[in-house]
XYZ file of N, CA and C in Angstrom:
450
model
N 5.582 9.195 23.056
C 5.594 8.160 22.037
C 5.528 8.862 20.689
N 6.392 8.430 19.800
C 6.431 9.023 18.467
C 6.211 7.957 17.413
N 5.538 8.364 16.346
C 5.422 7.500 15.186
C 5.715 8.302 13.929
N 6.265 7.604 12.971
C 6.330 8.098 11.615
C 5.434 7.158 10.823
N 4.398 7.742 10.251
C 3.374 6.997 9.527
C 3.603 7.207 8.045
N 3.822 6.127 7.319
C 4.051 6.228 5.884
C 2.989 5.432 5.138
N 2.311 6.133 4.206
C 1.363 5.435 3.338
C 2.183 4.724 2.275
N 1.976 3.422 2.143
C 2.782 2.622 1.235
C 1.916 1.855 0.239
N 2.507 1.579 -0.919
C 1.863 0.661 -1.857
C 2.393 -0.752 -1.630
N 3.540 -0.833 -0.943
C 4.068 -2.113 -0.470
C 5.136 -1.846 0.569
N 5.298 -2.793 1.483
C 6.335 -2.694 2.510
C 6.637 -4.093 3.037
N 7.874 -4.254 3.503
C 8.252 -5.547 4.071
C 9.353 -5.349 5.110
N 9.495 -6.350 5.972
C 10.553 -6.383 6.977
C 11.262 -7.725 6.849
N 12.590 -7.656 6.747
C 13.410 -8.859 6.629
C 14.411 -8.884 7.782
N 14.524 -10.059 8.422
C 15.475 -10.275 9.504
C 16.284 -11.521 9.164
N 17.602 -11.385 9.112
C 18.486 -12.523 8.788
C 18.038 -13.259 7.519
N 17.762 -12.501 6.479
C 17.354 -13.031 5.164
C 15.963 -13.662 5.165
N 15.220 -13.559 6.275
C 13.854 -14.097 6.339
C 12.851 -12.957 6.348
N 11.937 -12.941 5.388
C 10.903 -11.917 5.347
C 9.872 -12.244 6.423
N 9.750 -11.356 7.432
C 8.859 -11.617 8.563
C 7.549 -10.842 8.463
N 7.504 -9.843 7.593
C 6.282 -9.065 7.397
C 6.268 -8.569 5.958
N 5.067 -8.521 5.375
C 4.941 -8.117 3.985
C 3.501 -7.661 3.739
N 3.335 -6.419 3.267
C 1.996 -5.924 2.955
C 1.981 -5.249 1.595
N 0.780 -5.060 1.091
C 0.560 -4.239 -0.093
C 0.196 -2.845 0.380
N -0.924 -2.321 -0.073
C -1.363 -0.973 0.306
C -1.677 -0.880 1.794
N -1.210 0.198 2.404
C -1.494 0.411 3.818
C -0.521 1.370 4.453
N -0.182 1.100 5.720
C 0.721 1.945 6.488
C 1.929 1.154 6.973
N 3.081 1.795 6.901
C 4.251 1.368 7.647
C 4.344 2.338 8.806
N 4.319 1.813 10.030
C 4.366 2.632 11.237
C 5.696 2.382 11.943
N 6.530 3.418 12.003
C 7.759 3.367 12.776
C 7.434 3.918 14.152
N 7.719 3.169 15.215
C 7.296 3.501 16.572
C 8.487 3.697 17.495
N 8.556 4.868 18.116
C 9.573 5.159 19.113
C 8.933 5.372 20.474
N 9.486 4.727 21.499
C 8.893 4.752 22.842
C 9.856 5.417 23.822
N 9.288 6.312 24.664
C 10.040 7.000 25.722
C 9.683 6.405 27.081
N 10.504 6.697 28.076
C 10.254 6.219 29.436
C 8.930 6.707 30.004
N 8.514 7.914 29.650
C 7.295 8.505 30.213
C 6.018 8.045 29.528
N 6.115 7.241 28.485
C 4.930 6.836 27.734
C 4.046 5.898 28.541
N 2.738 5.943 28.212
C 1.753 5.164 28.955
C 0.648 4.691 28.014
N -0.330 4.017 28.600
C -1.482 3.539 27.831
C -2.230 4.706 27.185
N -2.244 5.851 27.820
C -2.898 7.034 27.249
C -2.265 7.435 25.917
N -0.941 7.368 25.847
C -0.234 7.673 24.598
C -0.592 6.656 23.518
N -0.634 5.400 23.906
C -0.996 4.328 22.977
C -2.397 4.550 22.438
N -3.359 4.789 23.321
C -4.747 4.975 22.909
C -4.893 6.126 21.927
N -4.248 7.252 22.235
C -4.361 8.434 21.375
C -3.766 8.166 19.999
N -2.557 7.613 19.955
C -1.896 7.365 18.673
C -2.632 6.336 17.824
N -3.076 5.250 18.433
C -3.771 4.212 17.667
C -5.065 4.740 17.062
N -5.797 5.531 17.833
C -7.035 6.124 17.309
C -6.721 7.063 16.148
N -5.664 7.863 16.284
C -5.253 8.774 15.213
C -4.843 8.019 13.953
N -4.045 6.974 14.127
C -3.563 6.210 12.980
C -4.720 5.597 12.202
N -5.612 4.935 12.904
C -6.733 4.269 12.237
C -7.708 5.282 11.631
N -7.824 6.452 12.222
C -8.738 7.468 11.706
C -8.155 8.372 10.638
N -6.838 8.308 10.432
C -6.163 9.204 9.490
C -6.691 9.009 8.070
N -7.265 10.073 7.519
C -7.889 10.013 6.189
C -6.879 10.464 5.127
N -6.049 9.516 4.688
C -5.014 9.823 3.701
C -5.044 8.891 2.487
N -6.089 8.080 2.391
C -6.234 7.203 1.229
C -7.279 7.797 0.290
N -7.052 7.632 -0.998
C -7.904 8.260 -2.007
C -9.280 7.619 -2.085
N -10.291 8.484 -2.226
C -11.648 8.018 -2.474
C -11.864 7.890 -3.986
N -13.101 7.656 -4.417
C -13.409 7.482 -5.835
C -13.087 8.725 -6.667
N -13.033 9.888 -6.026
C -12.734 11.139 -6.730
C -11.257 11.517 -6.655
N -10.439 10.639 -6.087
C -9.014 10.910 -5.992
C -8.626 11.822 -4.843
N -9.571 12.090 -3.936
C -9.290 12.938 -2.773
C -8.931 12.078 -1.569
N -8.057 12.583 -0.714
C -7.670 11.835 0.480
C -8.789 11.936 1.520
N -9.743 11.019 1.419
C -10.907 11.001 2.312
C -11.110 9.672 3.023
N -10.355 8.651 2.654
C -10.558 7.324 3.226
C -9.524 7.047 4.314
N -9.961 6.338 5.378
C -9.013 5.899 6.397
C -8.600 4.455 6.118
N -7.724 3.922 6.915
C -7.171 2.587 6.676
C -8.238 1.496 6.696
N -9.261 1.644 7.531
C -10.296 0.612 7.600
C -11.226 0.677 6.391
N -11.652 1.869 5.993
C -12.540 1.965 4.825
C -11.783 1.628 3.543
N -10.477 1.859 3.534
C -9.634 1.538 2.386
C -9.265 0.056 2.372
N -9.428 -0.613 3.517
C -9.080 -2.021 3.709
C -7.579 -2.268 3.537
N -6.779 -1.344 4.061
C -5.329 -1.475 3.978
C -4.759 -2.250 5.151
N -3.514 -2.624 5.025
C -2.809 -3.366 6.061
C -1.785 -2.472 6.753
N -1.249 -2.955 7.872
C -0.288 -2.185 8.653
C 0.874 -3.073 9.075
N 2.078 -2.499 8.987
C 3.272 -3.089 9.608
C 3.756 -2.096 10.661
N 4.045 -2.591 11.864
C 4.617 -1.772 12.934
C 6.064 -2.215 13.164
N 6.978 -1.233 13.172
C 8.394 -1.493 13.389
C 8.878 -0.609 14.536
N 9.473 -1.218 15.556
C 10.031 -0.431 16.660
C 11.274 0.310 16.168
N 11.394 1.583 16.564
C 12.544 2.369 16.126
C 12.904 3.400 17.193
N 13.813 3.013 18.085
C 14.215 3.893 19.179
C 14.894 5.159 18.677
N 15.431 5.142 17.457
C 16.136 6.310 16.941
C 15.220 7.500 16.685
N 13.917 7.296 16.760
C 12.988 8.427 16.629
C 13.135 9.399 17.799
N 13.766 8.956 18.879
C 13.978 9.818 20.044
C 15.422 10.310 20.145
N 16.107 10.356 19.015
C 17.487 10.843 19.005
C 17.532 12.331 19.332
N 18.482 12.694 20.166
C 18.743 14.095 20.458
C 20.055 14.463 19.774
N 20.027 15.578 19.042
C 21.229 16.012 18.324
C 21.659 17.405 18.763
N 21.331 17.755 20.004
C 21.669 19.084 20.533
C 23.167 19.327 20.615
N 23.916 18.300 20.993
C 25.363 18.471 21.183
C 26.107 17.573 20.203
N 26.999 18.155 19.447
C 27.861 17.377 18.572
C 27.131 16.706 17.426
N 27.763 15.688 16.881
C 27.230 14.993 15.717
C 26.861 13.542 15.989
N 27.070 13.117 17.220
C 26.678 11.758 17.577
C 25.366 11.835 18.344
N 24.297 11.238 17.798
C 22.998 11.326 18.467
C 23.009 10.657 19.841
N 22.240 11.232 20.738
C 22.027 10.643 22.056
C 20.622 10.030 22.067
N 20.517 8.857 22.634
C 19.224 8.168 22.697
C 18.746 8.037 24.140
N 19.132 8.975 24.982
C 18.842 8.937 26.409
C 17.341 8.923 26.697
N 16.535 9.543 25.829
C 15.087 9.588 26.057
C 14.372 8.303 25.630
N 15.022 7.503 24.810
C 14.403 6.256 24.353
C 14.315 5.275 25.518
N 13.168 4.632 25.649
C 12.954 3.682 26.742
C 13.819 2.440 26.557
N 14.318 1.931 27.656
C 15.062 0.673 27.664
C 14.077 -0.474 27.425
N 14.575 -1.634 26.977
C 13.683 -2.750 26.646
C 12.700 -3.156 27.744
N 13.102 -3.102 29.025
C 12.183 -3.530 30.088
C 10.937 -2.647 30.156
N 11.051 -1.396 29.728
C 9.907 -0.486 29.671
C 9.271 -0.529 28.281
N 10.108 -0.535 27.254
C 9.622 -0.403 25.885
C 8.885 -1.634 25.359
N 9.357 -2.830 25.667
C 8.732 -4.037 25.104
C 7.262 -4.177 25.519
N 6.907 -4.027 26.803
C 5.487 -4.119 27.145
C 4.637 -3.037 26.455
N 5.182 -1.828 26.315
C 4.436 -0.763 25.630
C 4.319 -1.053 24.137
N 5.365 -1.585 23.537
C 5.351 -1.988 22.122
C 4.257 -3.036 21.891
N 4.207 -4.041 22.745
C 3.192 -5.095 22.614
C 1.791 -4.539 22.837
N 1.642 -3.638 23.807
C 0.336 -3.025 24.073
C -0.107 -2.153 22.895
N 0.843 -1.462 22.274
C 0.545 -0.640 21.105
C 0.011 -1.511 19.972
N 0.668 -2.615 19.704
C 0.238 -3.527 18.635
C -1.149 -4.076 18.944
N -1.364 -4.493 20.181
C -2.662 -5.041 20.575
C -3.769 -4.001 20.408
N -3.534 -2.774 20.851
C -4.530 -1.707 20.733
C -4.785 -1.368 19.268
N -3.739 -1.336 18.466
C -3.897 -1.044 17.045
C -4.724 -2.121 16.356
N -4.524 -3.365 16.733
C -5.323 -4.457 16.169
C -6.793 -4.325 16.566
N -7.044 -3.911 17.791
C -8.429 -3.696 18.237
C -9.066 -2.562 17.437
N -8.344 -1.449 17.299
C -8.865 -0.301 16.545
C -9.072 -0.647 15.072
N -8.150 -1.418 14.493
C -8.208 -1.785 13.083
C -9.228 -2.881 12.827
N -9.416 -3.742 13.807
C -10.364 -4.841 13.662
C -9.765 -6.078 13.026
N -8.441 -6.127 12.932
C -7.766 -7.298 12.380
C -6.277 -7.222 12.752
N -5.550 -8.327 12.541
C -4.130 -8.334 12.923
C -3.286 -7.341 12.123
N -2.223 -6.865 12.757
C -1.208 -6.070 12.070
C 0.067 -6.902 12.040
N 0.902 -6.642 11.063
C 2.179 -7.330 10.981
C 3.225 -6.492 11.708
N 4.313 -7.139 12.094
C 5.341 -6.431 12.858
C 6.730 -6.886 12.442
N 7.674 -6.042 12.843
C 9.063 -6.454 12.822
C 9.311 -7.204 14.120
N 10.566 -7.217 14.570
C 10.909 -7.857 15.834
C 11.648 -6.845 16.693
N 11.139 -6.604 17.876
C 11.721 -5.605 18.755
C 13.202 -5.893 18.974
N 14.037 -4.889 18.754
C 15.466 -4.987 19.018
C 16.289 -5.696 17.956
N 15.640 -6.238 16.945
C 16.376 -6.967 15.902
C 16.977 -5.997 14.890
N 18.004 -6.460 14.196
C 18.561 -5.725 13.066
C 17.672 -6.056 11.873
N 16.849 -5.094 11.489
C 15.839 -5.319 10.451
C 16.178 -4.554 9.185
N 15.804 -5.135 8.072
C 15.865 -4.458 6.786
C 14.416 -4.134 6.417
N 14.107 -2.848 6.358
C 12.752 -2.402 6.067
C 12.732 -1.853 4.647
N 11.868 -2.419 3.828
C 11.722 -1.955 2.451
C 10.316 -1.406 2.277
N 10.209 -0.311 1.525
C 8.892 0.255 1.301
C 8.860 1.052 0.012
N 7.667 1.158 -0.519
C 7.395 2.092 -1.596
C 6.399 3.074 -1.013
N 6.892 4.288 -0.714
C 6.048 5.324 -0.124
C 5.108 5.813 -1.214
N 3.826 5.740 -0.954
C 2.793 6.080 -1.923
C 2.392 7.531 -1.749
N 2.682 8.343 -2.729
C 2.289 9.753 -2.684
C 3.427 10.679 -3.047
N 4.408 10.847 -2.250
C 4.632 10.252 -0.928
C 3.770 10.911 0.149
N 3.306 10.092 1.061
C 2.580 10.575 2.232
C 3.313 10.065 3.460
N 3.888 10.989 4.231
C 4.595 10.665 5.464
C 4.160 11.667 6.524
N 3.679 11.151 7.656
C 3.174 12.001 8.728
C 3.839 11.577 10.032
N 4.394 12.555 10.762
C 4.971 12.245 12.062
C 4.015 12.732 13.143
N 3.917 11.920 14.193
C 3.036 12.248 15.316
C 3.788 11.991 16.616
N 3.555 12.854 17.575
C 4.159 12.719 18.895
C 3.037 12.883 19.920
N 2.826 11.874 20.735
C 1.726 11.915 21.692
C 1.914 12.972 22.765
N 3.126 13.484 22.901
C 3.391 14.558 23.867
C 3.167 15.937 23.258
N 3.031 16.004 21.962
C 2.802 17.268 21.237
C 1.613 17.076 20.298
N 0.449 17.112 20.829
C -0.780 16.824 20.068
C -1.302 18.051 19.362
N -0.572 18.521 18.367
C -0.965 19.723 17.629
C -1.798 19.371 16.420
């Protein structure tokens, strides 16, 4: 399971001209799911996301996490995070989980993140053509892969 975590001052998701998610300060989480992913991957990533100390404290140092900062989160499914570009110029998405595997894991990820955060998170819509807008704050962008916990 892979995520790209972006600290934002604002972010939104629009589907068919309808804004379905909108936050101010917080995280935009792009989530890619593989066939081999499990609840263990979800648990590890959600704990990391909520514990990530990348928000400024009173001294301007990145010491606050999303809960102490009282920020919000949007989660957007993005199978392209598992693109393979080993051969040619057309990406292969063979490692990305198909919807029958990915949707239950996507829903479990959101549920676990809400438990860790202590409040609801906003989302895009799995499989939809979404327009994601954001203002990356910092910029702070962190990629995490539950299979490579370095």
